[in-house]
Amino acid sequence: MKWIYFLFFLFYAVFVFPQKTISEQKKAFAKCESSSCKIANATAISEEYLEIDQIEEAQKWLDYSKKMLLKNPDDQQQYYVNSLQSELFYYSGLYQFGLHEAQKAIALAKISKDSLHLSNAYLIEGINWFEMGKLTKAETSFHKAKHYFPVKMDISRKRYQINKEYIYNDLAQLKIKTKQLDSAYFYNKRAYDFAKNFNDKRCIANVERTFGELFLKQNIKDSATFYFKKTVATSLNAAIYDTALLGYGNLMECCSDPSQMAKYYFEKGEELIKKHAVNASFQKLFYEQSLAKFQALNDKNLLLSTQGKLLELEKNINQNGNFYIQNITDQYINSENKLLQSKINELDKQKNIKVLQLLATIFFGFILILIIVIIRRKNRLQKIILDQKNEISKDLHDDIGSELSSILINTNLLKNYDPNDKQKILIDKISNTSSEISQRLNAFIWSLNTDNNNVQNFSEYVKQYAYKFLDGTEIKLLFSDDIEGISTKILNGNTRKNLFFTIKEILNNSIKHADATKIIITISSLDKKALLITIEDNGKGMQKANKFGNGLVNIKKRINNLKGDLKMESNNGLKISIKIPF
């Protein structure tokens, strides 16, 4: 037996909007001005035709929605179309196609993150897997439908809603198929509780049928008959004639052989088919049940009559299937044509992109060549400047430096000729001035030399100068550096020169004004981001703000020029901190 009634739970679920007749839907469609309105109404008309089992008309209206969606894509409406198409394929027995449409609906529901849509799509996928005999995959899909079913639902925008009882009842039917009757009872009991809570007549009827099947599987025919009768009663009271018809077929199965009751239930089923529109698939199930029973009763007349009706139903179902196959073929050809045109457009686009890429490559190549030329020219200019600096440094050292040394030597020789006091003062002035100029010149030459441009060389130069400067005085010098990690950091000539003259000015002040007996010089780093120099003495500290005189002004200018910070603390001596960023 085919289990087609599984998905029927979903197809005839409670609709959100009030149901309209097909003629009313068509009038609403005719009044539509927007494509969105036309798609929504065409889909609704298709659904109405599906309910009265006019598959061909349902497909025509759904095809219209598909064509409109090609011009005006909308994921929400596309989901409705895919899910309804899956139903149409399912009713025609084209389960592979129905599965494909359900999976497209799943993909769209994931994009929109709509849990109710996702639950519904997984349920449809599971039903198709079930009919294809893939029971493990079907169970996985049912459990996903249960997992994604929302705790709270806002169904105002849904085409239809599913309730949790449908999912549990489908799981129960699957467990019956796999002969796990205890699990089937558990899931069906849950479905019964949910259905009663929502007063869902269709699901109550189907759950009652499932209970009947459970007892029939265990050959407990009295209990099975009880639930099948409840199914028929519930279905007829709610005008659910399809389920009632299947209930009559189940009651025939419960009849003991030989039995007139089987013929009675068969006649009740045929009477139902004549009075009401019942889906062909459900009619087929009923006649298959009847055929099996009449074979057991060996009633040839009813057997032949039932076989004839089954053949007629098969013919109609096959015609619908042929219609679908033709429809699918047409859609495939259209899709192939669109795919071919899309491929041509893609190739044209790639061609244009390649042309643009070529032009962009030429342009950026030109820019790169220009940059290389500029960099090389800049490097040549820097080399020329560097050569000039080295030449100036050499000239200063060789010419002016040697001349200054000569002046110093001569002034020292003059002292040996026993000059008078006035001459001695002049000689001392010349000697001191020459020494100062010589020292300044040496510092300037040192700043020009690029071999001395790192922190390590700077620290050594300051150390040697400080010891030499304080030599012959009573001041004790303590020098330390902590420059690990920054010893190779570059200090350009301007930075080295300004720092050196700043340190020199501070040392000079300590000798002349501080009355200090100890000076501590420390060179270190601040998180490897800045050079920190501290000079501390134990003298009188700063007695007046202008104690340095012009020297303090010069120090501040030099440090500001280097974008550094200068901090002075006068407490049991003077401590000056200089911070210069690298």
Coordinates of C-alpha atoms in Angstrom, one line a residue:
M1 CA 0.0 0.0 0.0
K2 CA 1.2 3.5 -0.8
W3 CA 1.3 5.9 2.1
I4 CA 0.1 8.9 0.2
Y5 CA -2.1 10.2 2.9
F6 CA 1.0 11.3 4.9
L7 CA 1.4 14.5 2.9
F8 CA -2.3 15.0 2.9
F9 CA -2.0 16.2 6.5
L10 CA -0.1 19.1 5.1
F11 CA -2.0 19.8 1.9
Y12 CA -5.3 20.4 3.6
A13 CA -3.9 22.1 6.7
V14 CA -5.6 25.3 8.1
F15 CA -5.2 28.2 5.6
V16 CA -4.3 31.6 7.0
F17 CA -6.6 33.7 4.8
P18 CA -10.3 32.9 4.4
Q19 CA -10.8 30.5 1.5
K20 CA -12.2 31.9 -1.7
T21 CA -13.8 30.1 -4.6
I22 CA -11.8 29.7 -7.8
S23 CA -14.0 32.3 -9.5
E24 CA -13.4 34.8 -6.7
Q25 CA -9.6 34.1 -6.9
K26 CA -9.7 34.7 -10.6
K27 CA -11.5 38.0 -10.2
A28 CA -8.9 39.1 -7.6
F29 CA -6.2 38.1 -10.1
A30 CA -7.8 40.2 -12.9
K31 CA -7.7 43.3 -10.6
C32 CA -4.0 42.9 -9.8
E33 CA -1.7 45.7 -11.1
S34 CA 1.6 44.5 -9.6
S35 CA 3.5 41.4 -10.6
S36 CA 3.7 40.4 -6.9
C37 CA -0.1 40.4 -6.6
K38 CA -0.5 38.4 -9.8
I39 CA 2.0 35.8 -8.7
A40 CA 0.3 35.5 -5.2
N41 CA -3.2 35.0 -6.8
A42 CA -2.0 32.7 -9.5
T43 CA -0.4 30.5 -6.9
A44 CA -3.6 30.6 -4.8
I45 CA -5.7 29.6 -7.8
S46 CA -3.3 26.7 -8.5
E47 CA -3.8 25.5 -4.9
E48 CA -7.6 25.7 -5.2
Y49 CA -7.4 23.5 -8.4
L50 CA -5.2 21.0 -6.5
E51 CA -7.8 20.7 -3.8
I52 CA -10.4 19.6 -6.3
D53 CA -7.9 17.3 -8.0
Q54 CA -7.7 19.2 -11.2
I55 CA -4.0 18.7 -11.6
E56 CA -3.6 20.0 -15.1
E57 CA -5.3 23.3 -14.3
A58 CA -3.3 23.6 -11.1
Q59 CA -0.1 23.2 -13.0
K60 CA -1.0 25.8 -15.7
W61 CA -1.6 28.5 -13.1
L62 CA 1.6 27.5 -11.2
D63 CA 3.6 27.7 -14.5
Y64 CA 2.3 31.3 -14.9
S65 CA 3.7 32.1 -11.4
K66 CA 7.0 30.6 -12.4
K67 CA 7.2 32.7 -15.6
M68 CA 6.4 35.9 -13.6
L69 CA 9.0 35.0 -11.0
L70 CA 11.7 34.8 -13.8
K71 CA 11.1 38.5 -14.5
N72 CA 10.4 39.5 -10.9
P73 CA 12.4 37.3 -8.6
D74 CA 11.2 37.0 -5.0
D75 CA 12.5 34.4 -2.6
Q76 CA 9.3 34.3 -0.4
Q77 CA 7.0 33.7 -3.4
Q78 CA 9.5 31.3 -5.0
Y79 CA 9.3 29.3 -1.8
Y80 CA 5.5 29.0 -2.1
V81 CA 5.8 28.0 -5.8
N82 CA 8.5 25.3 -5.0
S83 CA 6.5 23.8 -2.1
L84 CA 3.3 23.7 -4.2
Q85 CA 5.1 22.2 -7.1
S86 CA 6.4 19.5 -4.8
E87 CA 2.8 18.7 -3.8
L88 CA 1.7 18.5 -7.5
F89 CA 4.5 16.1 -8.3
Y90 CA 3.7 14.1 -5.2
Y91 CA 0.1 13.6 -6.2
S92 CA 1.2 12.4 -9.6
G93 CA 3.6 9.8 -8.1
L94 CA 6.7 11.7 -9.4
Y95 CA 8.5 11.5 -6.1
Q96 CA 12.0 12.2 -7.4
F97 CA 10.8 15.5 -8.9
G98 CA 8.8 16.2 -5.7
L99 CA 12.0 15.7 -3.7
H100 CA 13.9 18.0 -5.9
E101 CA 11.3 20.8 -5.5
A102 CA 11.2 20.2 -1.7
Q103 CA 15.0 20.6 -1.5
K104 CA 14.8 23.9 -3.4
A105 CA 12.2 25.0 -0.9
I106 CA 14.6 24.0 1.9
A107 CA 17.4 26.1 0.4
L108 CA 15.1 29.2 0.1
A109 CA 13.8 28.7 3.7
K110 CA 17.4 28.7 4.9
I111 CA 18.2 31.9 3.1
S112 CA 15.1 33.6 4.7
K113 CA 15.8 31.9 8.1
D114 CA 12.1 31.1 8.3
S115 CA 11.8 28.2 10.7
L116 CA 8.2 27.4 9.9
H117 CA 9.0 27.3 6.2
L118 CA 12.0 25.2 6.9
S119 CA 10.0 22.7 9.0
N120 CA 7.4 22.4 6.3
A121 CA 9.9 21.9 3.5
Y122 CA 11.7 19.1 5.5
L123 CA 8.4 17.4 6.1
I124 CA 7.7 17.4 2.3
E125 CA 11.2 16.1 1.7
G126 CA 10.7 13.3 4.2
I127 CA 7.4 12.2 2.6
N128 CA 9.0 11.9 -0.8
W129 CA 12.0 10.0 0.7
F130 CA 9.4 7.7 2.3
E131 CA 7.6 6.9 -0.9
M132 CA 10.9 6.2 -2.6
G133 CA 11.7 3.6 0.0
K134 CA 14.5 5.7 1.6
L135 CA 13.3 5.2 5.2
T136 CA 16.5 6.3 7.0
K137 CA 16.6 9.6 5.0
A138 CA 12.9 10.1 5.5
E139 CA 13.3 9.7 9.3
T140 CA 16.1 12.2 9.3
S141 CA 14.0 14.7 7.4
F142 CA 11.0 14.2 9.8
H143 CA 13.3 14.9 12.8
K144 CA 14.6 18.0 11.2
A145 CA 11.0 19.2 10.6
K146 CA 10.4 18.6 14.3
H147 CA 13.6 20.4 15.3
Y148 CA 12.9 23.5 13.2
F149 CA 9.2 23.8 14.1
P150 CA 8.9 27.2 15.9
V151 CA 7.9 27.5 19.5
K152 CA 5.7 30.5 18.7
M153 CA 4.3 31.1 15.2
D154 CA 3.4 34.3 13.4
I155 CA 1.5 32.8 10.5
S156 CA -0.1 36.0 9.1
R157 CA 2.2 35.8 6.0
K158 CA 2.2 32.1 5.5
R159 CA 0.4 30.3 2.6
Y160 CA -0.6 27.6 5.0
Q161 CA 0.6 26.4 8.4
I162 CA 1.5 23.0 9.6
N163 CA 1.1 21.9 13.2
K164 CA 3.4 19.7 15.2
E165 CA 0.9 16.8 15.2
Y166 CA 1.5 16.2 11.5
I167 CA 5.2 15.7 12.1
Y168 CA 4.6 13.2 15.0
N169 CA 2.0 11.3 13.0
D170 CA 4.3 10.9 10.1
L171 CA 7.0 9.6 12.4
A172 CA 4.5 7.1 13.8
Q173 CA 3.6 5.9 10.3
L174 CA 7.3 5.5 9.5
K175 CA 7.8 3.5 12.7
I176 CA 4.9 1.2 11.7
K177 CA 6.6 0.6 8.4
T178 CA 9.9 -0.3 10.1
K179 CA 8.0 -2.5 12.6
Q180 CA 9.0 -0.4 15.6
L181 CA 5.5 -0.5 17.1
D182 CA 6.4 0.8 20.5
S183 CA 8.0 3.9 19.0
A184 CA 5.1 4.2 16.6
Y185 CA 2.6 4.3 19.6
F186 CA 4.8 6.9 21.4
Y187 CA 4.8 9.3 18.5
N188 CA 1.2 8.7 17.6
K189 CA 0.1 9.4 21.2
R190 CA 2.0 12.7 21.1
A191 CA 0.3 13.6 17.8
Y192 CA -3.1 12.8 19.4
D193 CA -2.4 15.1 22.3
F194 CA -1.4 17.9 20.0
A195 CA -4.3 17.4 17.7
K196 CA -6.8 17.4 20.5
N197 CA -5.2 20.5 22.0
F198 CA -5.7 22.4 18.7
N199 CA -9.0 20.7 17.9
D200 CA -7.5 19.7 14.6
K201 CA -10.2 17.4 13.2
R202 CA -8.2 16.2 10.2
C203 CA -5.2 15.2 12.3
I204 CA -7.4 13.6 14.9
A205 CA -9.0 11.4 12.2
N206 CA -5.6 10.5 10.8
V207 CA -4.2 9.7 14.3
E208 CA -7.2 7.5 15.0
R209 CA -6.5 5.6 11.7
T210 CA -2.8 5.2 12.8
F211 CA -4.0 3.7 16.1
G212 CA -6.2 1.3 14.1
E213 CA -3.2 0.3 11.9
L214 CA -1.1 -0.3 15.0
F215 CA -3.7 -2.7 16.5
L216 CA -4.2 -4.3 13.1
K217 CA -0.5 -5.0 12.8
Q218 CA -0.8 -6.8 16.2
N219 CA -3.9 -8.7 14.9
I220 CA -6.1 -7.1 17.6
K221 CA -9.0 -6.6 15.3
D222 CA -11.6 -5.4 17.8
S223 CA -9.4 -2.4 18.9
A224 CA -8.5 -1.8 15.3
T225 CA -12.1 -1.7 14.3
F226 CA -13.0 0.6 17.1
Y227 CA -10.4 3.2 16.0
F228 CA -11.3 2.9 12.3
K229 CA -14.9 3.6 13.1
K230 CA -13.9 6.6 15.1
T231 CA -11.8 7.7 12.1
V232 CA -14.9 7.5 9.8
A233 CA -17.1 9.3 12.3
T234 CA -14.6 12.1 12.9
S235 CA -14.0 12.6 9.2
L236 CA -17.6 12.7 8.2
N237 CA -18.5 15.2 10.9
A238 CA -15.7 17.4 9.7
A239 CA -16.5 16.8 6.0
I240 CA -13.1 15.2 5.4
Y241 CA -14.2 12.7 2.9
D242 CA -10.8 11.4 1.8
T243 CA -9.9 10.2 5.2
A244 CA -13.4 8.7 5.7
L245 CA -12.9 6.8 2.5
L246 CA -9.6 5.3 3.7
G247 CA -11.4 4.5 7.0
Y248 CA -14.0 2.4 5.1
G249 CA -11.1 0.5 3.4
N250 CA -9.5 -0.2 6.7
L251 CA -12.7 -1.5 8.2
M252 CA -13.0 -3.9 5.3
E253 CA -9.5 -5.2 6.2
C254 CA -10.8 -5.9 9.8
C255 CA -13.7 -8.0 8.6
S256 CA -13.5 -11.7 9.2
D257 CA -13.9 -14.0 6.2
P258 CA -16.5 -14.6 4.9
S259 CA -18.3 -11.4 5.9
Q260 CA -21.1 -9.3 4.5
M261 CA -19.7 -6.3 6.4
A262 CA -16.8 -6.0 3.9
K263 CA -19.4 -5.5 1.1
Y264 CA -21.3 -3.0 3.3
Y265 CA -18.2 -0.9 3.9
F266 CA -17.3 -1.1 0.2
E267 CA -20.7 0.2 -0.7
K268 CA -20.4 3.0 1.8
G269 CA -17.1 3.9 0.3
E270 CA -18.5 4.0 -3.3
E271 CA -21.4 6.0 -2.1
L272 CA -19.0 8.5 -0.7
I273 CA -17.1 8.7 -3.9
K274 CA -20.3 9.4 -5.9
K275 CA -21.5 12.2 -3.6
H276 CA -18.3 14.0 -3.0
A277 CA -15.1 15.0 -4.8
V278 CA -12.4 12.6 -3.5
N279 CA -8.8 12.8 -4.7
A280 CA -7.9 10.0 -7.3
S281 CA -4.9 8.9 -5.2
F282 CA -7.2 8.2 -2.2
Q283 CA -9.7 6.4 -4.4
K284 CA -6.9 4.2 -5.7
L285 CA -5.9 3.3 -2.2
F286 CA -9.5 2.4 -1.3
Y287 CA -9.9 0.2 -4.3
E288 CA -6.6 -1.5 -3.7
Q289 CA -7.8 -2.3 -0.2
S290 CA -11.1 -3.6 -1.6
L291 CA -9.4 -5.7 -4.2
A292 CA -7.3 -7.5 -1.6
K293 CA -10.4 -8.2 0.5
F294 CA -12.5 -9.5 -2.5
Q295 CA -9.7 -11.8 -3.6
A296 CA -9.8 -13.3 -0.1
L297 CA -13.6 -13.6 -0.3
N298 CA -13.4 -14.9 -3.9
D299 CA -16.2 -12.6 -5.0
K300 CA -15.6 -12.5 -8.8
N301 CA -18.2 -9.9 -9.6
L302 CA -16.9 -7.4 -7.1
L303 CA -13.4 -8.4 -8.0
L304 CA -13.8 -7.6 -11.7
S305 CA -15.7 -4.4 -10.9
T306 CA -12.9 -3.2 -8.6
Q307 CA -10.2 -4.1 -11.1
G308 CA -12.0 -2.1 -13.7
K309 CA -12.2 0.9 -11.5
L310 CA -8.5 0.6 -10.6
L311 CA -7.6 0.4 -14.2
E312 CA -9.6 3.5 -15.0
L313 CA -7.9 5.3 -12.1
E314 CA -4.5 4.2 -13.2
K315 CA -5.2 5.5 -16.6
N316 CA -6.2 8.9 -15.3
I317 CA -3.2 9.0 -13.0
N318 CA -0.9 8.0 -15.9
Q319 CA -2.4 10.7 -18.0
N320 CA -1.6 13.2 -15.3
G321 CA 1.9 11.7 -15.1
N322 CA 2.4 12.1 -18.9
F323 CA 1.2 15.7 -18.6
Y324 CA 3.8 16.3 -15.9
I325 CA 6.6 14.6 -17.9
Q326 CA 5.8 16.7 -20.9
N327 CA 5.6 19.8 -18.7
I328 CA 9.0 18.9 -17.2
T329 CA 10.5 18.3 -20.6
D330 CA 9.3 21.7 -21.8
Q331 CA 10.7 23.3 -18.7
Y332 CA 14.0 21.5 -19.2
I333 CA 14.2 22.7 -22.8
N334 CA 13.5 26.3 -21.7
S335 CA 16.0 26.0 -18.9
E336 CA 18.6 24.7 -21.4
N337 CA 18.0 27.6 -23.7
K338 CA 18.2 30.1 -20.9
L339 CA 21.4 28.3 -19.7
L340 CA 22.9 28.6 -23.2
Q341 CA 22.0 32.2 -23.4
S342 CA 23.4 32.8 -19.9
K343 CA 26.6 31.1 -21.0
I344 CA 26.9 33.3 -24.1
N345 CA 26.3 36.4 -21.9
E346 CA 28.8 35.1 -19.4
L347 CA 31.4 34.6 -22.2
D348 CA 30.8 38.2 -23.5
K349 CA 31.1 39.5 -19.9
Q350 CA 34.4 37.5 -19.5
K351 CA 35.7 39.0 -22.8
N352 CA 34.9 42.5 -21.6
I353 CA 36.5 41.8 -18.2
K354 CA 39.7 40.5 -19.9
V355 CA 39.9 43.7 -22.1
L356 CA 39.5 45.8 -18.9
Q357 CA 42.1 43.7 -17.1
L358 CA 44.6 44.2 -20.0
L359 CA 44.0 47.9 -20.0
A360 CA 44.4 48.0 -16.2
T361 CA 47.6 45.9 -16.5
I362 CA 49.0 48.4 -19.0
F363 CA 48.0 51.4 -16.9
F364 CA 49.4 50.0 -13.7
G365 CA 52.6 48.8 -15.5
F366 CA 53.1 52.4 -16.7
I367 CA 52.5 53.7 -13.1
L368 CA 55.0 51.1 -11.8
I369 CA 57.7 52.2 -14.3
L370 CA 57.1 55.8 -13.4
I371 CA 57.4 55.0 -9.7
I372 CA 60.7 53.1 -10.3
V373 CA 62.1 56.0 -12.3
I374 CA 61.1 58.4 -9.5
I375 CA 62.6 56.2 -6.8
R376 CA 65.9 55.7 -8.7
R377 CA 66.1 59.5 -9.3
K378 CA 65.5 60.1 -5.6
N379 CA 68.2 57.5 -4.7
R380 CA 70.7 59.2 -7.0
L381 CA 69.9 62.6 -5.4
Q382 CA 70.3 61.1 -1.9
K383 CA 73.6 59.5 -2.9
I384 CA 74.8 62.9 -4.3
I385 CA 73.7 64.6 -1.0
L386 CA 75.4 61.9 1.0
D387 CA 78.6 62.3 -0.9
Q388 CA 78.5 66.0 -0.5
K389 CA 77.9 65.6 3.3
N390 CA 80.9 63.2 3.5
E391 CA 83.0 65.6 1.4
I392 CA 82.0 68.6 3.7
S393 CA 82.8 66.4 6.8
K394 CA 86.2 65.5 5.3
D395 CA 87.0 69.1 4.5
L396 CA 86.0 70.3 7.9
H397 CA 88.1 67.7 9.6
D398 CA 91.1 68.0 7.3
D399 CA 91.2 71.8 6.8
I400 CA 89.3 73.7 9.5
G401 CA 90.0 71.0 12.1
S402 CA 93.8 71.1 11.4
E403 CA 93.8 74.9 11.5
L404 CA 92.0 75.0 14.8
S405 CA 94.5 72.5 16.2
S406 CA 97.3 74.7 15.0
I407 CA 95.8 77.7 16.8
L408 CA 95.5 75.7 20.0
I409 CA 99.1 74.6 19.8
N410 CA 100.4 78.1 19.1
T411 CA 98.4 79.6 22.0
N412 CA 99.8 77.0 24.3
L413 CA 103.4 77.8 23.0
L414 CA 102.8 81.5 23.7
K415 CA 102.3 80.7 27.4
N416 CA 106.0 79.5 27.5
Y417 CA 107.2 83.0 26.7
D418 CA 106.1 84.4 30.1
P419 CA 103.4 86.8 28.9
N420 CA 102.2 89.6 31.1
D421 CA 98.8 89.3 32.8
K422 CA 96.9 91.1 30.0
Q423 CA 98.5 88.9 27.4
K424 CA 97.8 85.8 29.4
I425 CA 94.1 86.7 29.6
L426 CA 94.0 87.1 25.8
I427 CA 95.8 83.9 25.2
D428 CA 93.4 82.0 27.6
K429 CA 90.4 83.5 25.7
I430 CA 91.9 82.5 22.3
S431 CA 92.6 79.0 23.7
N432 CA 89.1 78.5 25.2
T433 CA 87.4 79.8 22.1
S434 CA 89.4 77.5 19.9
S435 CA 88.7 74.5 22.2
E436 CA 85.0 75.3 22.1
I437 CA 84.9 75.7 18.3
S438 CA 87.0 72.5 17.9
Q439 CA 84.6 70.6 20.1
R440 CA 81.5 71.9 18.3
L441 CA 83.2 71.1 15.0
N442 CA 83.9 67.5 16.1
A443 CA 80.2 67.1 17.2
F444 CA 79.0 68.5 13.9
I445 CA 81.3 66.2 11.9
W446 CA 80.1 63.3 14.1
S447 CA 76.5 64.1 13.3
L448 CA 77.2 64.1 9.6
N449 CA 78.8 60.7 9.6
T450 CA 76.2 58.0 8.8
D451 CA 78.3 55.4 10.4
N452 CA 77.3 56.8 13.8
N453 CA 73.5 56.8 13.2
N454 CA 72.3 54.2 15.7
V455 CA 71.5 54.3 19.4
Q456 CA 74.6 52.2 20.4
N457 CA 77.0 54.7 18.8
F458 CA 75.2 57.6 20.3
S459 CA 75.4 56.1 23.8
E460 CA 79.1 55.5 23.4
Y461 CA 79.8 59.0 22.1
V462 CA 77.9 60.6 25.0
K463 CA 79.7 58.4 27.5
Q464 CA 83.1 59.3 26.2
Y465 CA 82.3 63.0 26.1
A466 CA 80.9 63.1 29.6
Y467 CA 83.9 61.3 31.2
K468 CA 86.3 63.6 29.3
F469 CA 84.2 66.7 30.1
L470 CA 84.2 66.0 33.9
D471 CA 87.8 64.9 34.0
G472 CA 89.7 67.1 36.3
T473 CA 86.7 68.1 38.3
E474 CA 85.6 66.7 41.7
I475 CA 82.3 65.5 40.2
K476 CA 81.8 61.7 40.1
L477 CA 80.1 60.4 36.9
L478 CA 77.9 57.3 36.9
F479 CA 76.9 56.3 33.4
S480 CA 74.6 53.4 32.5
D481 CA 72.6 52.3 29.5
D482 CA 69.8 49.8 29.0
I483 CA 69.4 49.7 25.2
E484 CA 69.0 46.0 24.5
G485 CA 66.4 45.8 21.7
I486 CA 66.9 49.3 20.5
S487 CA 70.7 49.5 20.0
T488 CA 70.3 49.3 16.2
K489 CA 67.5 51.9 16.1
I490 CA 68.4 54.8 13.7
L491 CA 68.9 58.3 15.0
N492 CA 69.5 60.8 12.2
G493 CA 72.1 63.5 12.3
N494 CA 69.8 66.3 13.3
T495 CA 68.5 64.2 16.3
R496 CA 71.9 63.2 17.4
K497 CA 73.3 66.7 17.2
N498 CA 70.4 68.3 19.1
L499 CA 70.4 65.6 21.8
F500 CA 74.2 65.9 22.2
F501 CA 74.1 69.7 22.6
T502 CA 71.2 69.4 25.1
I503 CA 73.2 66.9 27.2
K504 CA 76.3 69.2 27.0
E505 CA 74.2 72.2 28.1
I506 CA 72.9 70.3 31.1
L507 CA 76.4 69.0 32.1
N508 CA 77.8 72.5 31.8
N509 CA 75.0 73.8 34.1
S510 CA 75.8 71.1 36.7
I511 CA 79.5 72.2 36.8
K512 CA 78.8 76.0 36.9
H513 CA 75.7 76.3 39.1
A514 CA 74.7 73.1 40.8
D515 CA 77.7 72.5 43.2
A516 CA 77.1 68.9 42.6
T517 CA 79.5 66.1 43.5
K518 CA 77.8 63.3 41.5
I519 CA 76.0 63.1 38.2
I520 CA 74.1 60.1 36.9
I521 CA 73.4 59.6 33.2
T522 CA 71.1 56.9 32.1
I523 CA 70.1 56.0 28.5
S524 CA 67.3 53.5 28.0
S525 CA 64.1 52.8 26.0
L526 CA 60.4 53.2 26.7
D527 CA 58.5 50.2 25.4
K528 CA 60.9 50.2 22.4
K529 CA 58.9 53.2 21.1
A530 CA 61.0 56.1 22.5
L531 CA 64.5 56.9 23.7
L532 CA 64.6 58.0 27.3
I533 CA 67.6 60.0 28.7
T534 CA 67.8 61.0 32.3
I535 CA 70.5 63.2 33.8
E536 CA 70.4 63.6 37.6
D537 CA 72.8 65.4 40.0
N538 CA 72.9 65.9 43.8
G539 CA 73.4 69.6 43.7
K540 CA 71.3 72.5 44.8
G541 CA 68.6 72.0 42.2
M542 CA 66.9 74.9 40.5
Q543 CA 66.7 77.9 42.7
K544 CA 65.2 80.1 40.1
A545 CA 63.1 79.4 37.0
N546 CA 65.7 81.1 34.8
K547 CA 68.8 79.4 36.3
F548 CA 69.8 78.1 33.0
G549 CA 69.4 81.4 31.4
N550 CA 69.4 81.1 27.6
G551 CA 70.6 77.5 27.9
L552 CA 67.1 76.4 29.2
V553 CA 65.4 78.2 26.2
N554 CA 67.8 76.4 23.8
I555 CA 67.2 73.1 25.4
K556 CA 63.4 73.4 25.1
K557 CA 63.7 74.5 21.5
R558 CA 65.9 71.5 20.6
I559 CA 63.6 69.0 22.3
N560 CA 60.4 70.6 20.8
N561 CA 62.1 70.4 17.4
L562 CA 62.5 66.7 17.9
K563 CA 58.8 66.3 19.0
G564 CA 60.0 65.1 22.3
D565 CA 59.1 65.7 26.0
L566 CA 61.2 67.5 28.6
K567 CA 60.6 67.0 32.3
M568 CA 62.5 68.7 35.1
E569 CA 62.3 67.7 38.8
S570 CA 64.1 69.7 41.6
N571 CA 64.3 67.6 44.8
N572 CA 67.7 67.1 46.5
G573 CA 69.3 67.9 43.3
L574 CA 68.0 68.3 39.7
K575 CA 66.7 65.5 37.6
I576 CA 66.0 66.1 33.9
S577 CA 64.2 63.5 31.8
I578 CA 64.2 63.6 28.0
K579 CA 61.9 61.4 25.9
I580 CA 62.3 61.3 22.1
P581 CA 60.0 59.1 20.0
F582 CA 61.7 56.9 17.3

